[in-house]
Short mmCIF file of N, CA and C and ligand atoms in Angstrom, two decimals:
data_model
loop_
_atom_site.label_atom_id
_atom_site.label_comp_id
_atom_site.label_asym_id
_atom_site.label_seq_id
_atom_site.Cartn_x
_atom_site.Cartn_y
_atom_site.Cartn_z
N UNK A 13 -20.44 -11.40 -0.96
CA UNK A 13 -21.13 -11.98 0.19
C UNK A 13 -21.97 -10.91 0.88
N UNK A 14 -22.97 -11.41 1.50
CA UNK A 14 -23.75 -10.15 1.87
C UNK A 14 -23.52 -9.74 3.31
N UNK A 15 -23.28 -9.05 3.60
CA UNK A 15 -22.67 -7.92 4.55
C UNK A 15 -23.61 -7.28 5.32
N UNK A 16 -23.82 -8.10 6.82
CA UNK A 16 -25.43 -7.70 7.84
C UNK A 16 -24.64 -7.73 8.56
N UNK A 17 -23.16 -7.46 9.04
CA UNK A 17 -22.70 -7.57 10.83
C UNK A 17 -21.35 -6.82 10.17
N UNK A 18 -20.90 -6.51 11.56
CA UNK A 18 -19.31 -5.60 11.65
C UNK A 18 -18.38 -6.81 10.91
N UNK A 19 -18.55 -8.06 11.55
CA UNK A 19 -17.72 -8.67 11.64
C UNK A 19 -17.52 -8.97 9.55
N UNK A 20 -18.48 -9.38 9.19
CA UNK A 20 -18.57 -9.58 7.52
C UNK A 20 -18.43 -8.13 7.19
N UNK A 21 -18.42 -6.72 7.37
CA UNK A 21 -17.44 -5.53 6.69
C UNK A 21 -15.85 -5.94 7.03
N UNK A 22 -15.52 -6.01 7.86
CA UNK A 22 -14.13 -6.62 8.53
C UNK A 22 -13.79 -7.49 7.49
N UNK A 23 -14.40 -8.66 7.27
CA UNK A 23 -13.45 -9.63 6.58
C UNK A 23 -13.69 -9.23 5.54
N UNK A 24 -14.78 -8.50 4.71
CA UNK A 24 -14.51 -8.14 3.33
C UNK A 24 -13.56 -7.46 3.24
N UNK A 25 -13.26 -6.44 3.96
CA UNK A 25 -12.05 -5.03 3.98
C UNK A 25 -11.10 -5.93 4.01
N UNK A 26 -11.03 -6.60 5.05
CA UNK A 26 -9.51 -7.30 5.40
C UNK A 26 -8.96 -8.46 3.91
N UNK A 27 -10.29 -8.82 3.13
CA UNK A 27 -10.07 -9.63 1.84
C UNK A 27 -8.98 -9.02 0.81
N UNK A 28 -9.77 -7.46 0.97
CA UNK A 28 -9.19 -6.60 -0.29
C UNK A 28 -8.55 -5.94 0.16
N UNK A 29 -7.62 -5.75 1.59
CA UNK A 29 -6.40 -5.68 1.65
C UNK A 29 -5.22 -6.61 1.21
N UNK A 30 -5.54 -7.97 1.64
CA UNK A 30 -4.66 -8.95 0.93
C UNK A 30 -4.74 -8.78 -0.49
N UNK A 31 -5.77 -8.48 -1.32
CA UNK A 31 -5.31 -8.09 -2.16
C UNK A 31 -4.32 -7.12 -3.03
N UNK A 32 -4.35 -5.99 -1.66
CA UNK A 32 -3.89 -5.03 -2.29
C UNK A 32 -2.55 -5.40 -1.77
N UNK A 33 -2.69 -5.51 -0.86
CA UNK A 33 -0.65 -5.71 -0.57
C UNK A 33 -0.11 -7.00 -0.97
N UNK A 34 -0.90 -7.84 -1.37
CA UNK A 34 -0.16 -9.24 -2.26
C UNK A 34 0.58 -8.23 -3.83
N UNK A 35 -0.58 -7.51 -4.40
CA UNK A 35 -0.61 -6.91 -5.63
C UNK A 35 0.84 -5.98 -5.55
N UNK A 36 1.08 -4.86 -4.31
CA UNK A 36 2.40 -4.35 -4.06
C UNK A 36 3.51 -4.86 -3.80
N UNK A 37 3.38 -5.93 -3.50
CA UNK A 37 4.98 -6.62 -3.63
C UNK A 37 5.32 -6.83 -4.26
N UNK A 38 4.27 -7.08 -5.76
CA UNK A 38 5.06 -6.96 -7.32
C UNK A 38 5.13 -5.81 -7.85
N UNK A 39 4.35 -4.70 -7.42
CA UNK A 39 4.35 -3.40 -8.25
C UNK A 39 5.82 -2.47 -7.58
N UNK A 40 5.77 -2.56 -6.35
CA UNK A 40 6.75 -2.04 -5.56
C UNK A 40 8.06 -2.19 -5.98
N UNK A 41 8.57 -3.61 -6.60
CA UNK A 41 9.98 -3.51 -7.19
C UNK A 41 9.94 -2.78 -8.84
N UNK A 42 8.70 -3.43 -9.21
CA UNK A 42 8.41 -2.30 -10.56
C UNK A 42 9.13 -0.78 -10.24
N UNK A 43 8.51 -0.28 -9.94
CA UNK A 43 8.90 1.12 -9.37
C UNK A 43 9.82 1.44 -8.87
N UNK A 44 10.82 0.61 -8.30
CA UNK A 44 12.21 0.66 -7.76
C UNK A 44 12.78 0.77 -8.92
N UNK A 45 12.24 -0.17 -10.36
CA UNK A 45 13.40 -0.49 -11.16
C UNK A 45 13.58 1.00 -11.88
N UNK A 46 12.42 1.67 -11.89
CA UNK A 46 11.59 2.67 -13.16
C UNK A 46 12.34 3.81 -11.98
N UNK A 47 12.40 3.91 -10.93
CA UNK A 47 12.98 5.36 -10.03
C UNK A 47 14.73 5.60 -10.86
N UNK A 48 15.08 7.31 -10.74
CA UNK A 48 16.25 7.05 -11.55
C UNK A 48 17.25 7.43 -10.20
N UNK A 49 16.64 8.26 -8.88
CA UNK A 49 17.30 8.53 -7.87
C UNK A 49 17.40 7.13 -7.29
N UNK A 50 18.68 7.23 -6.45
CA UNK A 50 18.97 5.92 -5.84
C UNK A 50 18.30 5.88 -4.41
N UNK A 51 18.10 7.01 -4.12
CA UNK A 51 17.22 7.11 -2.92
C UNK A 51 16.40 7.03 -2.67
N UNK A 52 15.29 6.90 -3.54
CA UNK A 52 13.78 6.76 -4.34
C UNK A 52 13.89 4.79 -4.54
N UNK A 53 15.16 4.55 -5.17
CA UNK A 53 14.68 3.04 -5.47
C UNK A 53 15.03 2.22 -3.85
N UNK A 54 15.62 2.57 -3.11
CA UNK A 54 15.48 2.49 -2.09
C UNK A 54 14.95 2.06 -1.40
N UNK A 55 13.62 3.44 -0.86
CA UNK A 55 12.78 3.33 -0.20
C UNK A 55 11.99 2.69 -0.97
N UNK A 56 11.63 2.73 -2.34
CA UNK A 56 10.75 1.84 -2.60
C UNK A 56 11.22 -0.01 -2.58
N UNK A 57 12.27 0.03 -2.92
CA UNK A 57 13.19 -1.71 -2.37
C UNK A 57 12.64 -1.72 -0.87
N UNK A 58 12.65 -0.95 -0.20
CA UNK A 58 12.56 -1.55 1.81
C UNK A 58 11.48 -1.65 1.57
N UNK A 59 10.35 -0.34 1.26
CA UNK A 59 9.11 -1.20 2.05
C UNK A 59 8.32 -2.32 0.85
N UNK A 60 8.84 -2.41 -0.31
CA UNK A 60 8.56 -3.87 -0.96
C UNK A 60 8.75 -4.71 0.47
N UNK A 61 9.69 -4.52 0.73
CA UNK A 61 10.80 -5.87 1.78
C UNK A 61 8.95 -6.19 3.28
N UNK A 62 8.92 -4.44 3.64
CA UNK A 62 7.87 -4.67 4.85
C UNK A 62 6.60 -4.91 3.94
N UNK A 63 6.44 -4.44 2.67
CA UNK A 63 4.70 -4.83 2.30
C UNK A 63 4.79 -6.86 2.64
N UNK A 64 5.89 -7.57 2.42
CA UNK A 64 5.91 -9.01 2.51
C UNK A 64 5.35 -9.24 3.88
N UNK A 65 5.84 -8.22 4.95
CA UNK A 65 5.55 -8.38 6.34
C UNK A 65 4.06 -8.32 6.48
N UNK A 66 3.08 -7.09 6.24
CA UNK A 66 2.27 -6.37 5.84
C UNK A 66 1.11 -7.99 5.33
N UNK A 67 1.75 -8.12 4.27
CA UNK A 67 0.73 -9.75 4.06
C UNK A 67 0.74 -10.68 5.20
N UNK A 68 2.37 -10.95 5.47
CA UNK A 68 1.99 -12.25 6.43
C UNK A 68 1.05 -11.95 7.89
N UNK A 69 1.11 -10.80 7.96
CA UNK A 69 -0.05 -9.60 9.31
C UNK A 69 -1.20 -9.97 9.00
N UNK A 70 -1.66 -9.85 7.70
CA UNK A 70 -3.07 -10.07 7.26
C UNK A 70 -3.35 -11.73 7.19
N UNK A 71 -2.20 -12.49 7.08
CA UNK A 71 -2.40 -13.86 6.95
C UNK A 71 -2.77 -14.23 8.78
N UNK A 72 -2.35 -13.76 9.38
CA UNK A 72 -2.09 -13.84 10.39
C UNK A 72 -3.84 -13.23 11.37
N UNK A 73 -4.39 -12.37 10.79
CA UNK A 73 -5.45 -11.67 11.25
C UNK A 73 -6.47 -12.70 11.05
N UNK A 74 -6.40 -13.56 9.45
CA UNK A 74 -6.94 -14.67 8.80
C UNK A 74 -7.21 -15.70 9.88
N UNK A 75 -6.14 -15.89 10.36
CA UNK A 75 -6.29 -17.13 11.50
C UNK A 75 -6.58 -16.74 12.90
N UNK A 76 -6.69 -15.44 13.15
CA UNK A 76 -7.27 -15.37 14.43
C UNK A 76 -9.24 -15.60 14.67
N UNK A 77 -9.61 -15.26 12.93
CA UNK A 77 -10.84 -14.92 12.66
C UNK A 77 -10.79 -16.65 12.40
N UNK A 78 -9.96 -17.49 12.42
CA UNK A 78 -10.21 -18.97 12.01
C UNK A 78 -11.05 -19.14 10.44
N UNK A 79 -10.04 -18.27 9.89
CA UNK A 79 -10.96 -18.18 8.26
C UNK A 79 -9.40 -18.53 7.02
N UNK A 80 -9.61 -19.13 6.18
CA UNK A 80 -8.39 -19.27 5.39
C UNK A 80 -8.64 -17.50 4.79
N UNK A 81 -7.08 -17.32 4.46
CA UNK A 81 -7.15 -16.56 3.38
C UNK A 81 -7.07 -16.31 1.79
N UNK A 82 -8.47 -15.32 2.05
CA UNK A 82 -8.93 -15.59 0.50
C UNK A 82 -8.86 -13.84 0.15
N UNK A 83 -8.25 -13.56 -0.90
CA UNK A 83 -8.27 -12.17 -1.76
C UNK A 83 -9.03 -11.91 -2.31
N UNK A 84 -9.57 -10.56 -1.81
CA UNK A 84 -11.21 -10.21 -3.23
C UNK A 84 -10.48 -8.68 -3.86
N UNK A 85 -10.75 -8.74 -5.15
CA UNK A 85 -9.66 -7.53 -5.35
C UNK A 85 -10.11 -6.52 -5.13
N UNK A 86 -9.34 -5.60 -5.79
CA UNK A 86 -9.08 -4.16 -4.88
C UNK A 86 -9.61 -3.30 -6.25
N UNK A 87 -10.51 -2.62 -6.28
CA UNK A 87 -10.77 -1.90 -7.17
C UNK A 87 -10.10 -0.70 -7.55
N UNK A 88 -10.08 0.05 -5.95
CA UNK A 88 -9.06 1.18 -6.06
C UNK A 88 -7.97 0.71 -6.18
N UNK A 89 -7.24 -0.13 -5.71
CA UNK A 89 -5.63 -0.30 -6.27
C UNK A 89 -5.43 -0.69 -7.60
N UNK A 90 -6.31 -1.07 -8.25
CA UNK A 90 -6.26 -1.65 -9.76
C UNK A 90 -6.32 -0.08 -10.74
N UNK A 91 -7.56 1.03 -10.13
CA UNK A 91 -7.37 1.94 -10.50
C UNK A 91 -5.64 2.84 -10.06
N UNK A 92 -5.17 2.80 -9.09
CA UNK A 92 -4.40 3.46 -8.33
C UNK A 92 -2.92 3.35 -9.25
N UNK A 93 -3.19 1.84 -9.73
CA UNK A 93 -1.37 0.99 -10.16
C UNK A 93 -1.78 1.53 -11.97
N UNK A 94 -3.29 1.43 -11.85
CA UNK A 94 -3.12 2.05 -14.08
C UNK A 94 -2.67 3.65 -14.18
N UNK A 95 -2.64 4.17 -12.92
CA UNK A 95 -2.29 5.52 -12.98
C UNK A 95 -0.64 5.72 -12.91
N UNK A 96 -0.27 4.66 -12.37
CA UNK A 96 0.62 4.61 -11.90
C UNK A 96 1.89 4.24 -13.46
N UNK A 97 1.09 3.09 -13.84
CA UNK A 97 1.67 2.37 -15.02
C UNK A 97 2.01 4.12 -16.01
N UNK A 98 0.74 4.28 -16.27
CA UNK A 98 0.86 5.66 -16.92
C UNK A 98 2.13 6.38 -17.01
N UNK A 99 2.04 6.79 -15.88
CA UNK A 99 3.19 7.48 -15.44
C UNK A 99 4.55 7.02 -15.92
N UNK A 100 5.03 5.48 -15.35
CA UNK A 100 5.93 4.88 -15.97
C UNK A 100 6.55 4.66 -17.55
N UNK A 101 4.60 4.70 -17.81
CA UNK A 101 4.80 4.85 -19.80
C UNK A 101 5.64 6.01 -20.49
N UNK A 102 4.91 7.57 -19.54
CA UNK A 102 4.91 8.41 -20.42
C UNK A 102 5.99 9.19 -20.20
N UNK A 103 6.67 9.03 -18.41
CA UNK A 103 7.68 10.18 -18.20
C UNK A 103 8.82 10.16 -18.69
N UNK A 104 9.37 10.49 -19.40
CA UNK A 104 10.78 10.76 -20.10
C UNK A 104 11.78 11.87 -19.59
N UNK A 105 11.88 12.34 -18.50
CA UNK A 105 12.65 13.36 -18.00
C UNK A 105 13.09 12.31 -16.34
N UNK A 106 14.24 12.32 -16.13
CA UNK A 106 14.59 11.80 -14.79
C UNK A 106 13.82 12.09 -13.38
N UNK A 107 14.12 13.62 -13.84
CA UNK A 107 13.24 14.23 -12.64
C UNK A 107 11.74 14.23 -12.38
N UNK A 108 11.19 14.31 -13.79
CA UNK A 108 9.72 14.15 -14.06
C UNK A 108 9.19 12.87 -13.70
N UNK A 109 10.19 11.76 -14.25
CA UNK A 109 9.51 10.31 -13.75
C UNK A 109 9.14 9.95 -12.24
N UNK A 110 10.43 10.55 -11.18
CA UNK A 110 10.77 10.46 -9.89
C UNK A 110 9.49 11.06 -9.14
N UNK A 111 9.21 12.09 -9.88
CA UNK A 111 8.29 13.32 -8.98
C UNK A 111 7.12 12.38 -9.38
N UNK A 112 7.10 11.53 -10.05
CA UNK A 112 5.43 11.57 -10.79
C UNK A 112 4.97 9.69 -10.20
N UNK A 113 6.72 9.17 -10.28
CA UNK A 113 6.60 7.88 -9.31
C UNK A 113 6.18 7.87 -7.44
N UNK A 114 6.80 9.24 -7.09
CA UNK A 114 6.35 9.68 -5.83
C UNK A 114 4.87 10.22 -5.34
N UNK A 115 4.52 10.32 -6.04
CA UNK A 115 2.96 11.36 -6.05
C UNK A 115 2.23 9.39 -6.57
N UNK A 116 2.52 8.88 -7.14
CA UNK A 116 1.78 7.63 -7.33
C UNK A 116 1.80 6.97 -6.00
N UNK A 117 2.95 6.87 -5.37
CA UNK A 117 3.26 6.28 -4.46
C UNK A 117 2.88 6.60 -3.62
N UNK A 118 2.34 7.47 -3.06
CA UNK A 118 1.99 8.49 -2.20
C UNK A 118 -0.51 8.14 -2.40
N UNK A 119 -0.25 7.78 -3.18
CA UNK A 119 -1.56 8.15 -3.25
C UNK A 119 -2.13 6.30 -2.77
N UNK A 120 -1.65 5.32 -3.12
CA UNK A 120 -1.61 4.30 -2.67
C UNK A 120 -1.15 4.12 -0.97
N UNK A 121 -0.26 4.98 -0.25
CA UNK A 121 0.00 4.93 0.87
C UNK A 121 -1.45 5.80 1.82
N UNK A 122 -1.63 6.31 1.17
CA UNK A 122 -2.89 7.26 1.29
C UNK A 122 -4.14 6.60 1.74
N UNK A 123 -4.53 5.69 0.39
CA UNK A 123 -5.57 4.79 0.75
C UNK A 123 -5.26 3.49 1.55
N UNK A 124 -3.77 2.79 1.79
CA UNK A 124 -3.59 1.87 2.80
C UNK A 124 -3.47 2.39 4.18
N UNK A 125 -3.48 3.70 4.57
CA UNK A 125 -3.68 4.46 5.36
C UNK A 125 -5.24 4.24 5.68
N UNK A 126 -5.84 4.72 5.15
CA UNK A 126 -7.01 4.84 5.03
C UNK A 126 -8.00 3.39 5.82
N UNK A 127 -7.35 2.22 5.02
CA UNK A 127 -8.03 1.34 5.07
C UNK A 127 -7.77 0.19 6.25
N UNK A 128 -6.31 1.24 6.58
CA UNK A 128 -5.93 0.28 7.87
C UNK A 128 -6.40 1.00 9.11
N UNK A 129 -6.50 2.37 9.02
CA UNK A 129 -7.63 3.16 10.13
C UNK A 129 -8.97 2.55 10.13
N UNK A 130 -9.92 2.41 9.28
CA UNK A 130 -11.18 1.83 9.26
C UNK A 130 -10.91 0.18 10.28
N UNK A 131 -9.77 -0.91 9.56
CA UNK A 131 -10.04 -2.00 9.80
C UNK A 131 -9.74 -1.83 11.57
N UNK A 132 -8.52 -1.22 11.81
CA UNK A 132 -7.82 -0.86 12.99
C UNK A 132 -9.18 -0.74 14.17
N UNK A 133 -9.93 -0.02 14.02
CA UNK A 133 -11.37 0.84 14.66
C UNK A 133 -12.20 -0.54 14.63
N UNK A 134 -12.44 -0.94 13.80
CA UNK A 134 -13.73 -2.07 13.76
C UNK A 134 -12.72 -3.32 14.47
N UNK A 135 -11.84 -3.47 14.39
CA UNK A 135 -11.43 -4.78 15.30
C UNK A 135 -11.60 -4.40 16.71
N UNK A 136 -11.05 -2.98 17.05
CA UNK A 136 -11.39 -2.94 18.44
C UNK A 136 -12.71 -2.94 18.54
N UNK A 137 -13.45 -2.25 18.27
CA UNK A 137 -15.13 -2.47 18.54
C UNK A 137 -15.32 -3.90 18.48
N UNK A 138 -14.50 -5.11 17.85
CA UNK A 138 -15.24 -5.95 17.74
C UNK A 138 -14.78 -7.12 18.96
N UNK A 139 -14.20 -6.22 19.89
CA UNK A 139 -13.25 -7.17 20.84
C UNK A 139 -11.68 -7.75 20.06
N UNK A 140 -10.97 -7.41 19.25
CA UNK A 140 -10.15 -8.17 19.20
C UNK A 140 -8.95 -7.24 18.77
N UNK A 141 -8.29 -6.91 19.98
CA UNK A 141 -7.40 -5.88 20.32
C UNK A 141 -6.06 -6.77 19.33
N UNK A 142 -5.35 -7.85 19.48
CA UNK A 142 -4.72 -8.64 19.06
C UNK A 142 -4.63 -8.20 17.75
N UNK A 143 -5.69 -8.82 16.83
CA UNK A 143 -5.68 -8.31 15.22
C UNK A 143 -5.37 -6.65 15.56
N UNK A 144 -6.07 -5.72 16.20
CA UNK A 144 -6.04 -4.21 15.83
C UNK A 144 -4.55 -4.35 15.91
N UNK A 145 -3.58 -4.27 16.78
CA UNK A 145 -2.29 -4.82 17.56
C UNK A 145 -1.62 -4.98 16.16
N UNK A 146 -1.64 -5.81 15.21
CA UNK A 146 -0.78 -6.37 14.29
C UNK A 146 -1.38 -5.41 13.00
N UNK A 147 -2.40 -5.09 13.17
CA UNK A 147 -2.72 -4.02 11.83
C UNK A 147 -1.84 -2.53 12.01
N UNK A 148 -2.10 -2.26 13.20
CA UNK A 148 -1.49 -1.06 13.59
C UNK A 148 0.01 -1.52 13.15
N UNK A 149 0.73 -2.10 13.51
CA UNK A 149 2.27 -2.20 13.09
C UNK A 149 2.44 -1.59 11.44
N UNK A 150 1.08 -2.19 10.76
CA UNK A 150 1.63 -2.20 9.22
C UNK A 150 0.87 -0.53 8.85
N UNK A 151 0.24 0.01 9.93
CA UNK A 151 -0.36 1.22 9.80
C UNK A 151 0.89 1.55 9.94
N UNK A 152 0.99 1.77 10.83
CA UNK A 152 2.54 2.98 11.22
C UNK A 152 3.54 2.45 10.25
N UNK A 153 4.18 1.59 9.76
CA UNK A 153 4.69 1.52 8.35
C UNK A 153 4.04 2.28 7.63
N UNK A 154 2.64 2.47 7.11
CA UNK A 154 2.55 2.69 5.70
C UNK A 154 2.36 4.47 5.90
N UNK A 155 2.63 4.98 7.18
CA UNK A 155 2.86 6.45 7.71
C UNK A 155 4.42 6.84 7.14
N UNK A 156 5.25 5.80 8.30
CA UNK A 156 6.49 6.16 7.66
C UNK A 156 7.04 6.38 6.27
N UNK A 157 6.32 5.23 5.63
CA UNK A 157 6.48 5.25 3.96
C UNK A 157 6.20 6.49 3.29
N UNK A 158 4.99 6.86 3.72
CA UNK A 158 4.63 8.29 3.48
C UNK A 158 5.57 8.99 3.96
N UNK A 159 6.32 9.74 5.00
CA UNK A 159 6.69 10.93 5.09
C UNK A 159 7.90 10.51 4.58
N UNK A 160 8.56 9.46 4.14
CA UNK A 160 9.93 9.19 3.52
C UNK A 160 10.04 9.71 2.34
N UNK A 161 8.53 9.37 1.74
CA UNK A 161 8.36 9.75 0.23
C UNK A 161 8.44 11.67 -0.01
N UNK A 162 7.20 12.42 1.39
CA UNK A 162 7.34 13.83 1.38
C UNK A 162 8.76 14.72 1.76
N UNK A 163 9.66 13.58 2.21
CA UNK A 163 10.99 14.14 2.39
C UNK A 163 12.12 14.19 0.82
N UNK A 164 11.60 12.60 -0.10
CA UNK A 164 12.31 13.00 -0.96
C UNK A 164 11.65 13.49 -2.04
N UNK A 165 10.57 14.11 -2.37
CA UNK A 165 9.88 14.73 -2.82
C UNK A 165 10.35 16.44 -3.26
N UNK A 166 10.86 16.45 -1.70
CA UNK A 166 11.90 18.04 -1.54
C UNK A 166 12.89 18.35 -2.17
N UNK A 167 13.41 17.03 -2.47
CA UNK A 167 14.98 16.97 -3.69
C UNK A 167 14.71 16.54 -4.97
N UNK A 168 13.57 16.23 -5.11
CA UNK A 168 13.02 15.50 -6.44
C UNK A 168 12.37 16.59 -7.29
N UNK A 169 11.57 16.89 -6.60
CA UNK A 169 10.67 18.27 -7.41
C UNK A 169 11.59 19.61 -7.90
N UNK A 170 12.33 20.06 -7.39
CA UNK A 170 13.52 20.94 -7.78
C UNK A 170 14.11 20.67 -9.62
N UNK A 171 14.52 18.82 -9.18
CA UNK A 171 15.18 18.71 -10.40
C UNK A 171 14.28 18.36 -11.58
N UNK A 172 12.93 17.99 -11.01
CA UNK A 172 11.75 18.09 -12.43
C UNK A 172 11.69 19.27 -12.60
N UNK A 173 11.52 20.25 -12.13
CA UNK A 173 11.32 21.72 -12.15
C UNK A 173 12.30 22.39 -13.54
N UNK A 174 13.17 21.82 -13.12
CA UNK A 174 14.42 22.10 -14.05
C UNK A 174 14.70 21.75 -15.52
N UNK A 175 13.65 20.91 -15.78
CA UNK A 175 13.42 20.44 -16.99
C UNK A 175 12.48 21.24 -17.95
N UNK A 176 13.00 21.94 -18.87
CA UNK A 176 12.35 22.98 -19.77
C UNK A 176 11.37 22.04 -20.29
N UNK A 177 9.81 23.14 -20.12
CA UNK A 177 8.92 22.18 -20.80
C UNK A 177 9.00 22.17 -22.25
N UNK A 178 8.75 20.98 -23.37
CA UNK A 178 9.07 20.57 -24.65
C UNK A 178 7.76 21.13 -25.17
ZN1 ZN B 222 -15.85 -5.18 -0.69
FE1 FE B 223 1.07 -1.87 2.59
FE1 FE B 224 -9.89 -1.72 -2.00
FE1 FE B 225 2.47 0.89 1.73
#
């Protein structure tokens, strides 16, 4: 669609967020199953649990804009999850998989970071504190997610470390 006002960047961004966090609520238990620490499948089990929240926010932003919601996909997350898959394919060491599922995970929290700062900024400019209000909730989630991940990262990387390279 062609894109001449704040408001049409907004709903495109806000499109291909639903995409992307519809897309993580299936990849997210993926990655729980594939983690070999229990503390790792974990955190990735909870915020599967809040990415569900995370959509119904965006369903919810949908109807303040009085627009159904419609998903346009996500280019970077399509790139983000084949890197990811990768990873899942190739790591064969416990520790190696963990460290390499975290650094995936991490790079996706990165860009929903990213994309919920941009949308966050343009709703307030656009008058509608409400939507910023309910984006921000799933911002500061996808913060926490992050430093959960750089905390077990600290116990994870040690025991890849430990694995003589073949
Ligand atoms: Zn777009
Ligand atoms: Fe998310
Ligand atoms: Fe995207
Ligand atoms: Fe997230």
């Amino acid at each position: 669609m062609p894109m001449n006002s704040l408001d049409a960047l907004f709903e495109d961004t806000l499109r291909d967020m639903y995409y992307a966090e519809k897309k993580l609520t299936k990849i997210l238990p993926k990655m729980a199953k594939k983690a070999t620490s229990e503390e790792l499948t974990e955190a990735f089990t909870s915020h599967a649990e809040e990415t569900q929240g995370q959509v119904q926010r965006i369903e919810q932003v949908f109807d303040m804009l009085d627009k159904t919601p419609r998903a346009k996909k996500c280019e970077a997350l399509e790139g983000l999850s084949a890197e990811g898959d990768h990873v899942m394919e190739e790591a064969e060491d416990d520790g190696v998989m963990d460290a390499g599922l975290i650094a995936s995970a991490q790079a996706v929290e990165h860009y929903e970071i990213a994309r919920y700062g941009a949308l966050i900024a343009w709703a307030k400019q656009l008058d509608m504190s409400d939507a910023a209000d309910l984006l921000a909730e799933s911002l500061e989630e996808e913060k926490a997610a992050d430093e959960k991940l750089n905390g077990l990262a600290e116990t994870v990387n040690p025991m890849a470390a430990r694995q003589e390279a073949a």
